[in-house]
Coordinates of C-alpha atoms in Angstrom, one line a residue:
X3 CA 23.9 -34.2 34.5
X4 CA 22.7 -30.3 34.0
X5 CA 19.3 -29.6 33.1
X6 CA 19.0 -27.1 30.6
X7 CA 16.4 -25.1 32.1
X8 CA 19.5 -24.2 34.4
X9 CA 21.9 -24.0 31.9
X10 CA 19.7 -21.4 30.3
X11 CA 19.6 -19.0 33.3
X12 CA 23.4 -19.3 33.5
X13 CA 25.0 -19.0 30.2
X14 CA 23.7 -15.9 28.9
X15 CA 25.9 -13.6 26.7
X16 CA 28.8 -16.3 27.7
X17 CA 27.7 -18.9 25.0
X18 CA 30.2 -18.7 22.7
X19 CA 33.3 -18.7 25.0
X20 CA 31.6 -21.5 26.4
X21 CA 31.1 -23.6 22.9
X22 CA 34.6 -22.7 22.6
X23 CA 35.6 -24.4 25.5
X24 CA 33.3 -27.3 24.5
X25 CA 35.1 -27.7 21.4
X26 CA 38.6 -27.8 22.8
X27 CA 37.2 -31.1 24.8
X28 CA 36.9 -32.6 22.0
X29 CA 40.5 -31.5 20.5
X30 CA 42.5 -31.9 23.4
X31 CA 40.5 -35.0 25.4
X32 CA 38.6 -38.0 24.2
X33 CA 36.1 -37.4 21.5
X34 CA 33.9 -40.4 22.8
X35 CA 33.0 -38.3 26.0
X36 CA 29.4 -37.9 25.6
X37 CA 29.1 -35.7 28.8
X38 CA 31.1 -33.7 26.6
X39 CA 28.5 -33.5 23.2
X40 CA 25.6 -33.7 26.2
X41 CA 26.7 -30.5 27.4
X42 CA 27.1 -28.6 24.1
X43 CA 24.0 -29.9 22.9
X44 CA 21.9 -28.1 26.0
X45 CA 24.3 -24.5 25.0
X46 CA 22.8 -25.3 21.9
X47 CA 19.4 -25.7 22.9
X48 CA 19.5 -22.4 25.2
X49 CA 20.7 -20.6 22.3
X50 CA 17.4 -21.5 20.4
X51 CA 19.8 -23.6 17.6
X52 CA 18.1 -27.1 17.8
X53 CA 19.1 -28.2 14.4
X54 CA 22.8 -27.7 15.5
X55 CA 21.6 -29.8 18.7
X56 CA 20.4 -32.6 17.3
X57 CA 23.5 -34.7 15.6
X58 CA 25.2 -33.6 19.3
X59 CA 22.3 -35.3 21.0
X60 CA 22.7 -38.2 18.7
X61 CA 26.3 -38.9 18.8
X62 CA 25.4 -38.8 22.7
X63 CA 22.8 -41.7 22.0
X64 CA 25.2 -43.8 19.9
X65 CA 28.0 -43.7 22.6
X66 CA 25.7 -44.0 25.7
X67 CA 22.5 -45.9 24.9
X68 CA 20.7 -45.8 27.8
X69 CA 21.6 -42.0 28.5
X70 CA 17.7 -41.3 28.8
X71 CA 17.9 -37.6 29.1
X72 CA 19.5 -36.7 25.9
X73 CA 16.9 -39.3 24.4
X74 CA 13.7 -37.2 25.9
X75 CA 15.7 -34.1 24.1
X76 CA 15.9 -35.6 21.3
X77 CA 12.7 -36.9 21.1
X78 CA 11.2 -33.3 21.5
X79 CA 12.8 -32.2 18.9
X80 CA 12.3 -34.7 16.2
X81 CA 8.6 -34.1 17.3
X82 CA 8.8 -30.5 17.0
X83 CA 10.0 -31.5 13.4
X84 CA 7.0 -33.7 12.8
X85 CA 9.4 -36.9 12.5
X86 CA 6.6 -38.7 14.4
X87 CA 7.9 -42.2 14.0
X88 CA 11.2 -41.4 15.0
X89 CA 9.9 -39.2 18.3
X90 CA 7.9 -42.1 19.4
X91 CA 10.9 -44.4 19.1
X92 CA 12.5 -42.4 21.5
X93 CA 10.2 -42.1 23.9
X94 CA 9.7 -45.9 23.9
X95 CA 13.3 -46.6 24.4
X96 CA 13.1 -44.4 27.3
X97 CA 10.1 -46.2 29.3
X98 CA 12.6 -49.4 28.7
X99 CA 15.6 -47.9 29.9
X100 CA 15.1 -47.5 33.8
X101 CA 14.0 -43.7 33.4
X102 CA 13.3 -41.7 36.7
X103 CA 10.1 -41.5 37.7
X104 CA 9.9 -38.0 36.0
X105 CA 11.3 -38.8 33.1
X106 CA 8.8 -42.5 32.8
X107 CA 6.3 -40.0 33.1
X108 CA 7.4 -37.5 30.4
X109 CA 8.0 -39.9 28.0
X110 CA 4.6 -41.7 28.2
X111 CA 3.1 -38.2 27.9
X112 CA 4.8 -37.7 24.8
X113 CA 4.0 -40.9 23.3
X114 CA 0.5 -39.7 24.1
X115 CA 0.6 -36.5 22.3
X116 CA 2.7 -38.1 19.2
X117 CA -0.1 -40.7 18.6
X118 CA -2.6 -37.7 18.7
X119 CA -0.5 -35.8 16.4
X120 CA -0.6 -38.8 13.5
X121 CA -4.3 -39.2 14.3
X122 CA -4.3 -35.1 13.1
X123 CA -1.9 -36.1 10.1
X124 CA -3.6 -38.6 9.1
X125 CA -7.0 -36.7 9.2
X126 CA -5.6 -33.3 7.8
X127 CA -4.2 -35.6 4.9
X128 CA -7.9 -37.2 4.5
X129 CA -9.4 -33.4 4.3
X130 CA -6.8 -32.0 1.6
X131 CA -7.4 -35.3 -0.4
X132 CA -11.2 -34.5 -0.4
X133 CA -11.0 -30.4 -1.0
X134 CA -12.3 -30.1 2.3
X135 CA -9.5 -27.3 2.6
X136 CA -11.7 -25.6 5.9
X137 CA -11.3 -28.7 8.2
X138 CA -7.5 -29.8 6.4
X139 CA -6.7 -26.5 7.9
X140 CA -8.4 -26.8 11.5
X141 CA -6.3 -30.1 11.8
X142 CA -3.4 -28.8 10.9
X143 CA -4.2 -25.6 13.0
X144 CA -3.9 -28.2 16.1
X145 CA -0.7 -30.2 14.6
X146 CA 1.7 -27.2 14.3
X147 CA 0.8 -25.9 17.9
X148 CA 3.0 -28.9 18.7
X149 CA 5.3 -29.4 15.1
X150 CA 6.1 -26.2 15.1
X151 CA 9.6 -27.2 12.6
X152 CA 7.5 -29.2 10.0
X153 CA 8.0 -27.4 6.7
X154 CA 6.1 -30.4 5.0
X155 CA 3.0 -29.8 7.2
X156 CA 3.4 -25.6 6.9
X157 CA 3.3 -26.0 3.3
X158 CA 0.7 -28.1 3.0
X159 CA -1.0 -25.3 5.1
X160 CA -0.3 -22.8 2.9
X161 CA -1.4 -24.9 0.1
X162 CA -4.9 -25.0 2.0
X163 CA -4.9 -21.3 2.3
X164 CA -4.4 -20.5 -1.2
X165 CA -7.5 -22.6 -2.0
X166 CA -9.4 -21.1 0.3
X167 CA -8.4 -17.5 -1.3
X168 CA -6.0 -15.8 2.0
X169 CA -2.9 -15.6 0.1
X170 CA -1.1 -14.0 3.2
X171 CA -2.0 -16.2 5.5
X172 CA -0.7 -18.6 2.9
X173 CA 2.9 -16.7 2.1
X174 CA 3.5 -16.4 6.2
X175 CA 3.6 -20.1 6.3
X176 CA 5.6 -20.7 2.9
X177 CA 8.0 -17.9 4.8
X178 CA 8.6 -20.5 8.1
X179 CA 9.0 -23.3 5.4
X180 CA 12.0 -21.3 3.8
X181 CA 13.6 -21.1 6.5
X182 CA 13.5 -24.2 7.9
X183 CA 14.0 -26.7 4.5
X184 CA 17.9 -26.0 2.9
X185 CA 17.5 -24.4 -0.3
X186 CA 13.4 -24.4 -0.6
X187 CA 13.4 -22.8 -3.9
X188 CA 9.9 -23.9 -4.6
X189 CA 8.4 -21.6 -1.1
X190 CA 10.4 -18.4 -2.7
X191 CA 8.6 -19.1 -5.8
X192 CA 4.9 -19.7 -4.6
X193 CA 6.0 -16.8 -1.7
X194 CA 6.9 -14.1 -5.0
X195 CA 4.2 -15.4 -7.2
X196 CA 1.6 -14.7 -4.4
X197 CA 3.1 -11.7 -3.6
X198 CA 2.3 -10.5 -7.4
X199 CA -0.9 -11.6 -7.1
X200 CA -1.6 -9.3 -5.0
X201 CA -0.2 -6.6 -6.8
X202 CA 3.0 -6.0 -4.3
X203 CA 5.3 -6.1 -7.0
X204 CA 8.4 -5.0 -5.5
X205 CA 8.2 -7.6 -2.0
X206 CA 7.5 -10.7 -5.4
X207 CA 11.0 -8.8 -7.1
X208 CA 12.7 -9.4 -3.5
X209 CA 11.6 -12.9 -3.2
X210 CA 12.1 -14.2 -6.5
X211 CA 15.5 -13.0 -6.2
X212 CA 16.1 -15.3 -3.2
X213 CA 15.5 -18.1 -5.4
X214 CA 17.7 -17.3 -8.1
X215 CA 20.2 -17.0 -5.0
X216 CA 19.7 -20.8 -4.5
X217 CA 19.5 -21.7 -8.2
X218 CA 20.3 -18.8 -10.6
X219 CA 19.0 -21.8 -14.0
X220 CA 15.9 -22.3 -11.7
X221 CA 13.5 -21.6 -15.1
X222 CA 10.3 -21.0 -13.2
X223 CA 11.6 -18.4 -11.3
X224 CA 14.0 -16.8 -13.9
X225 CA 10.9 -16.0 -16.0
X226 CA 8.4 -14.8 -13.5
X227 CA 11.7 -13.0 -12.8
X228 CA 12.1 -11.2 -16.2
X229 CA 8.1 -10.6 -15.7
X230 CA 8.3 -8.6 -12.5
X231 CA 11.6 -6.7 -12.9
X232 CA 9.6 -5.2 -16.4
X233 CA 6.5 -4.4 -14.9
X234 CA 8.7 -3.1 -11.9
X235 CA 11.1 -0.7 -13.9
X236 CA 7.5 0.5 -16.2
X237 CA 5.9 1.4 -12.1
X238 CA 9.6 3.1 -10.7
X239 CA 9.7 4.8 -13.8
X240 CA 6.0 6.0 -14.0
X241 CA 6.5 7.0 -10.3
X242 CA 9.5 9.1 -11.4
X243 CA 7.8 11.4 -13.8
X244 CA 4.7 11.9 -11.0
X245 CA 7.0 13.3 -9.0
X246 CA 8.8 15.8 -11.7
X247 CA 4.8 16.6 -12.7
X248 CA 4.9 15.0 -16.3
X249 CA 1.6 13.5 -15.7
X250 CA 1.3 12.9 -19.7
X251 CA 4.0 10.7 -19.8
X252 CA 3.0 8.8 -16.5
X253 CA -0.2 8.4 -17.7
X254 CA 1.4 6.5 -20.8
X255 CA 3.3 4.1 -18.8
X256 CA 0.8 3.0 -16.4
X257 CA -1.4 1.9 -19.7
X258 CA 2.0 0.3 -20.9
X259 CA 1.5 -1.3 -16.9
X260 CA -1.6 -2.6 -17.7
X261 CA -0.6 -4.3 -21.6
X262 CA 2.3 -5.7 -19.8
X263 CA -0.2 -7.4 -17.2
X264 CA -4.0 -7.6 -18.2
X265 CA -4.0 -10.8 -16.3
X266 CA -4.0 -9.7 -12.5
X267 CA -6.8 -7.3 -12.0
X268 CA -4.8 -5.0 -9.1
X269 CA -2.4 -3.5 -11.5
X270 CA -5.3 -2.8 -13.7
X271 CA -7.3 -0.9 -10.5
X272 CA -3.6 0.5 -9.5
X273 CA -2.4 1.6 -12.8
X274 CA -6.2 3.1 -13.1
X275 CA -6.1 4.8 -9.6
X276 CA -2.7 6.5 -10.7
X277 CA -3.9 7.5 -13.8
X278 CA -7.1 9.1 -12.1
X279 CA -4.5 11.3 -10.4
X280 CA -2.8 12.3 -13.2
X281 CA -5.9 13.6 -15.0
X282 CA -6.8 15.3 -11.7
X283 CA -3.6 17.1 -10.8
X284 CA -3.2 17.9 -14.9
X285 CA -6.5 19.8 -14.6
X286 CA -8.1 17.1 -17.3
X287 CA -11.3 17.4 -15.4
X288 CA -13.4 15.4 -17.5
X289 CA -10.8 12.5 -17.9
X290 CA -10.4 12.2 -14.3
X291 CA -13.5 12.0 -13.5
X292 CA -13.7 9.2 -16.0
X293 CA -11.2 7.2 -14.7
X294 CA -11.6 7.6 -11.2
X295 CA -15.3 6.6 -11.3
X296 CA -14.2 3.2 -13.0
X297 CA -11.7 2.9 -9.6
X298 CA -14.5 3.9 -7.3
X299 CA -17.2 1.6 -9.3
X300 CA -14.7 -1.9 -8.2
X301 CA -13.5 -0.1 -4.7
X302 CA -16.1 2.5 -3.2
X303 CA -14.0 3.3 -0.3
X304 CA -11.0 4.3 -2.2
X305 CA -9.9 7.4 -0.8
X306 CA -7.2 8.2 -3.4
X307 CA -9.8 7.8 -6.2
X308 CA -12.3 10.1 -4.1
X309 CA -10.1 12.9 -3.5
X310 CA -8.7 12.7 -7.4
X311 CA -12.2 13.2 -8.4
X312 CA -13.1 15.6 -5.6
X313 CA -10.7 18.0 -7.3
X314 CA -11.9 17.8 -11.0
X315 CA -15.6 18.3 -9.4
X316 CA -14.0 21.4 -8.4
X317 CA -12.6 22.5 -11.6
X318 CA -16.0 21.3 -13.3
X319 CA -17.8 23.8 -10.8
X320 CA -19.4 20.1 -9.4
X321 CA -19.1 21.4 -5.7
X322 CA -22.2 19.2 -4.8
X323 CA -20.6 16.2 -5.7
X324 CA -17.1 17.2 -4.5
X325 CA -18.5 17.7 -1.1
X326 CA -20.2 14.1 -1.4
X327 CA -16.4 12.9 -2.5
X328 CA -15.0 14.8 0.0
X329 CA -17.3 13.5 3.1
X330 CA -17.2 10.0 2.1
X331 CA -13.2 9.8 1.9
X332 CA -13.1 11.1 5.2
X333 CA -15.5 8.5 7.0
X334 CA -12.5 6.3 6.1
X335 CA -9.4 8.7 6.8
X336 CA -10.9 11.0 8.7
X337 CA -7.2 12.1 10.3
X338 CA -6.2 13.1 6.8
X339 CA -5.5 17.2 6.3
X340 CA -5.7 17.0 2.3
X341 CA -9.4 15.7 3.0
X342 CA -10.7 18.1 5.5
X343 CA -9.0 21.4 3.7
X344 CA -10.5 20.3 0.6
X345 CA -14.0 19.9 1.7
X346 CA -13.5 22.9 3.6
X347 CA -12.8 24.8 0.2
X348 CA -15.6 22.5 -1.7
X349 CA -18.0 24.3 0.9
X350 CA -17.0 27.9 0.3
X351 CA -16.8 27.6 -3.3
X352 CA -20.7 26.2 -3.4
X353 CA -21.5 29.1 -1.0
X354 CA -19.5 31.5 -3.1
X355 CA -21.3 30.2 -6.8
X356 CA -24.6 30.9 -5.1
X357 CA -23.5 34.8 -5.5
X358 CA -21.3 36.1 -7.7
X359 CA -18.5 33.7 -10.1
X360 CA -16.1 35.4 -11.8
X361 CA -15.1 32.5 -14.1
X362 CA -19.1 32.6 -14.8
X363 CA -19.2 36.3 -15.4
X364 CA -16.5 35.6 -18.3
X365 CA -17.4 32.5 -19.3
X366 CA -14.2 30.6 -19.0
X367 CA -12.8 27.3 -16.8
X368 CA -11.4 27.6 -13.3
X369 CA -8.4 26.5 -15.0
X370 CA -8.3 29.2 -17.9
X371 CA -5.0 30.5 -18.8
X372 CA -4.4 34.3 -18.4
X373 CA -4.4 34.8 -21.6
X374 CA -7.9 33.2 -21.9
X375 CA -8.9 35.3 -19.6
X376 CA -7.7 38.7 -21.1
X377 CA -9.2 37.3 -24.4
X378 CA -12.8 36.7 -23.1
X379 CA -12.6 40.3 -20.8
X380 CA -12.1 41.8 -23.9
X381 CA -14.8 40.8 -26.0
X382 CA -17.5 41.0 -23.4
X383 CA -16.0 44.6 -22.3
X384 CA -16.5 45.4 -26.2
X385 CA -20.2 44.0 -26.0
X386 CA -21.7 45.3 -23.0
X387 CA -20.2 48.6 -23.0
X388 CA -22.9 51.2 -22.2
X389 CA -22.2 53.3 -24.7
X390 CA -23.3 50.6 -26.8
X391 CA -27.0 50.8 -25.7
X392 CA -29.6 53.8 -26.0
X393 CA -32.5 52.8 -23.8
X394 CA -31.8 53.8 -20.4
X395 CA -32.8 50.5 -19.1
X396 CA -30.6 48.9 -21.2
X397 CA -27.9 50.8 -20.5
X398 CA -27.9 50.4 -16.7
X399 CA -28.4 46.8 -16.9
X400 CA -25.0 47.1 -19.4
X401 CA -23.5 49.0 -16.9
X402 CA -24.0 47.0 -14.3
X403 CA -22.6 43.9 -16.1
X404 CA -19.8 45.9 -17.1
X405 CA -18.9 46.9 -14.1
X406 CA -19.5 42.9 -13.0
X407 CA -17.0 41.8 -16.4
X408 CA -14.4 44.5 -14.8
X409 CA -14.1 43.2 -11.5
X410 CA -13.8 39.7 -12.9
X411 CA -10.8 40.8 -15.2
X412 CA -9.5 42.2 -12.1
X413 CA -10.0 39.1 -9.7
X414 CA -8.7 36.8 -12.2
X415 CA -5.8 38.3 -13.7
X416 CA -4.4 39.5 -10.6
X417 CA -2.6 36.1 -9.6
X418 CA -2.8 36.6 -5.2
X419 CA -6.3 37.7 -5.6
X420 CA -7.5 35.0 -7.4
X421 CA -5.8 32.7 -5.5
X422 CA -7.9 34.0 -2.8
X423 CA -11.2 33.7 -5.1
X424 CA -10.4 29.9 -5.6
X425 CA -9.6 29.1 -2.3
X426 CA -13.6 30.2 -1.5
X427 CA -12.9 34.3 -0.4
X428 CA -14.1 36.9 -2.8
X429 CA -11.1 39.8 -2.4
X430 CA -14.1 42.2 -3.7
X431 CA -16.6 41.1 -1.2
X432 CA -17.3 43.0 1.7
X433 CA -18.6 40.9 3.7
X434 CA -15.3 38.5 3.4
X435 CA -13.3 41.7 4.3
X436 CA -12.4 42.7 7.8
X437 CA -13.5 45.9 8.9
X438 CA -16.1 46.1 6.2
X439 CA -15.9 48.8 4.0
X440 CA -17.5 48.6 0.0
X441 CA -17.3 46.7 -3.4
X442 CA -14.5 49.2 -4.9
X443 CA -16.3 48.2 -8.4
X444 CA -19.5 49.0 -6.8
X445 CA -19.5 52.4 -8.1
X446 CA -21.4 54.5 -10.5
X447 CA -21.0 53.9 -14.5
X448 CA -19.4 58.0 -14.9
X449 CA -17.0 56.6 -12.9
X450 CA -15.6 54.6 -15.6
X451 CA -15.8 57.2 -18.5
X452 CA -12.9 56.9 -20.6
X453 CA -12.1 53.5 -19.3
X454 CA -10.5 51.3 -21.8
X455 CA -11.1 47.5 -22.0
X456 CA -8.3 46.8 -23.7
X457 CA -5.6 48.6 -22.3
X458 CA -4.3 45.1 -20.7
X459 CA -1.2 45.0 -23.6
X460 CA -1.7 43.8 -27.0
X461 CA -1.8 45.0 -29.9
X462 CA -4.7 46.4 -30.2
X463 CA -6.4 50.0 -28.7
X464 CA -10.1 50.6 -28.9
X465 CA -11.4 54.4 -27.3
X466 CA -14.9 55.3 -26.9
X467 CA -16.2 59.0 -27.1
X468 CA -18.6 59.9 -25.1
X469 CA -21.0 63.5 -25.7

């Protein structure tokens, strides 16, 4: 007789050749050799396939009743599959089969932990029936350290975990139960249906699709089928125009994402989060800001949502509260360079606003168009040209903010330097300059004598004479 503990250390990559051989026993010699099934039963074992073991173990059992080590085998197994009734028959037939000492002693062990085991059942059973779903799930906690192959029990489990609201505890132990019950339709359902729940709608596609595998007229699944695959394509397709920077168009399918499914609150927060973005990067200040802040008042700690609004604080000139955004996303992700570059830039642009703002000086957005920026230039040049005022203290205050309206049009429609100016450096600033040197508008008002505020294209020309 060979012990399988030693069969294991032997076989190793050789199982196959060695079932092989196994099987020719029972072509070429006599198929009532249970040494024979015995000894492909324990290359079973070692190869971790006990279900294939089993009916090996029994056919040994039929042919050789008293063969008390294939019944302590099989009696682990059945118990590992929570057949409790049928372990425990084993092990009794053992202790009255003249058993080794060893084996006397194994079986009564067994018989000892079975009767626990259906003391547990019994009392896990008593728990579920009462809603006590905590203690159903301690007992059963205990039961499938030992039944490790009960799908009944797992489910069951799961069932508990559900009620207790931990749906992936729940789904890892409808997982085990699809794998070890034949065509369990039902745990791909519950496993997909959980898994939309929680808003992972492509894993509840993947899952649902393993059930249509097994029973393609299966109507509960076919429907939550149709379900996901729509709200799936609406997301991919959503996703799609993100990427190619439509952000109008995204925004319209993740409110079709949210009419398709009002019922589960994550694709609501989702769709919203996404649509936050969208705003954000399509310089709708005022909409993101909106939006996010409806994300951020369900989940505070959404860093998404935070650096969404951060940015359309920045375009609002709200560098306070972009800072605040900014800090607070990266207590959770601190490792994150998107985070730290844009507080970094939220804190020059505050320190920048406390002196001199070119959008300010001409009264347009951060995210004014060139055009809009030319346009504004314009008029202001044409209203606070000195020539314009008589007093002498007039006119020097108009020249200075002349001067000031010049060096905006300058920043701003000059695309590298105002890159520069949003990113927190004034080009015109000679402190922000290396090696010094002066404001180049800083200059005296005869230095722009004949200057012409309009002279940017157009058509339109405007010339001031001077005495």
């Amino acid at each position: 007789m060979v012990a399988p503990g030693s069969v294991t250390s032997r076989l190793g990559s050789v199982f196959p050749f060695l079932l092989v051989l196994v099987d020719l026993q029972y072509e070429d010699g006599d198929p009532d050799n249970y040494i024979a099934y015995y000894r492909r039963a324990t290359v079973f074992l070692a190869m971790g396939k006990s279900k294939a073991a089993l009916p090996d173990l029994t056919k040994v059992i039929e042919l050789k009743m008293d063969f008390t080590a294939a019944r302590l085998q099989r009696g682990h197994l059945l118990l590992k599959q929570g057949k409790l009734d049928e372990a425990e028959d084993d092990f009794k037939k053992v202790l009255k089969s003249n058993p080794s000492e060893n084996e006397e002693k194994e079986a009564q062990f067994q018989l000892v932990k079975s009767d626990e085991m259906q003391r547990l059942r019994s009392q896990a059973l008593d728990a579920f029936e009462s809603s006590d779903y905590t203690a159903a799930i301690t007992f059963l906690d205990k039961i499938l350290e030992v039944c490790v192959w009960d799908a009944e029990l797992r489910e069951l489990r799961a069932e508990c975990f559900i009620k207790e609201g931990e749906p992936r505890k729940a789904i890892s132990d409808l997982k085990a139960a699809s794998k070890l019950k034949n065509d369990n339709t039902e745990a791909f359902y519950k496993i997909s249906t959980l898994y939309y729940q929680l808003g992972d709608h492509e894993l509840s596609l993947s899952e649902v699709r393993e059930c249509l595998k097994l029973d393609q007229d299966h109507k509960r699944c076919f429907a939550h089928y149709k379900q996901v695959k729509k709200l799936n394509k609406l997301i991919e397709s959503a996703e799609e125009l993100i990427r190619d920077g439509r952000y109008t168009d995204a925004t319209s399918k993740y409110e079709s994402v949210m009419k398709t499914e009002p019922s589960v609150a994550e694709y609501t927060i989702r769709s919203k989060e996404r649509i936050c973005h969208c705003f954000s990067k399509d310089e709708k200040p005022v909409e993101a800001i909106r939006v996010c802040s409806e994300v951020l008042q369900t989940e505070p700690d959404n860093v998404n949502a935070l650096k969404d609004r951060a940015e359309a604080y920045l375009i609002e000139e709200m560098y306070d509260e972009a800072i605040q955004d900014y800090e607070t996303a990266q207590e959770h992700n601190e490792n994150d360079q998107q985070i730290r570059e844009g507080l970094e830039k939220a804190q020059r642009l505050l320190k920048q606003s406390q002196k001199r703002d070119y959008y300010k000086i001409l009264g347009v957005k951060r995210n004014a168009k060139k055009q809009e920026i030319i346009k504004a230039y314009r008029k202001l040049a044409l209203q606070w040209h000195p020539d314009n005022f008589q007093n002498e203290e007039e006119k020097k205050k108009a020249e200075k903010k002349f001067i000031d309206i010049a060096a905006a049009k300058e920043v701003l429609s000059d695309p590298e330097m105002r890159k520069k100016f949003d990113d927190g450096e004034d080009p015109l600033d000679a402190e922000s300059q290396q090696g010094g040197g002066g404001n180049p508008f800083h200059r005296s008002w005869n230095s722009w004598q004949g200057f012409n505020p309009f002279s940017s294209g157009g058509p339109f020309r405007f010339k001031f004479h001077f005495n």
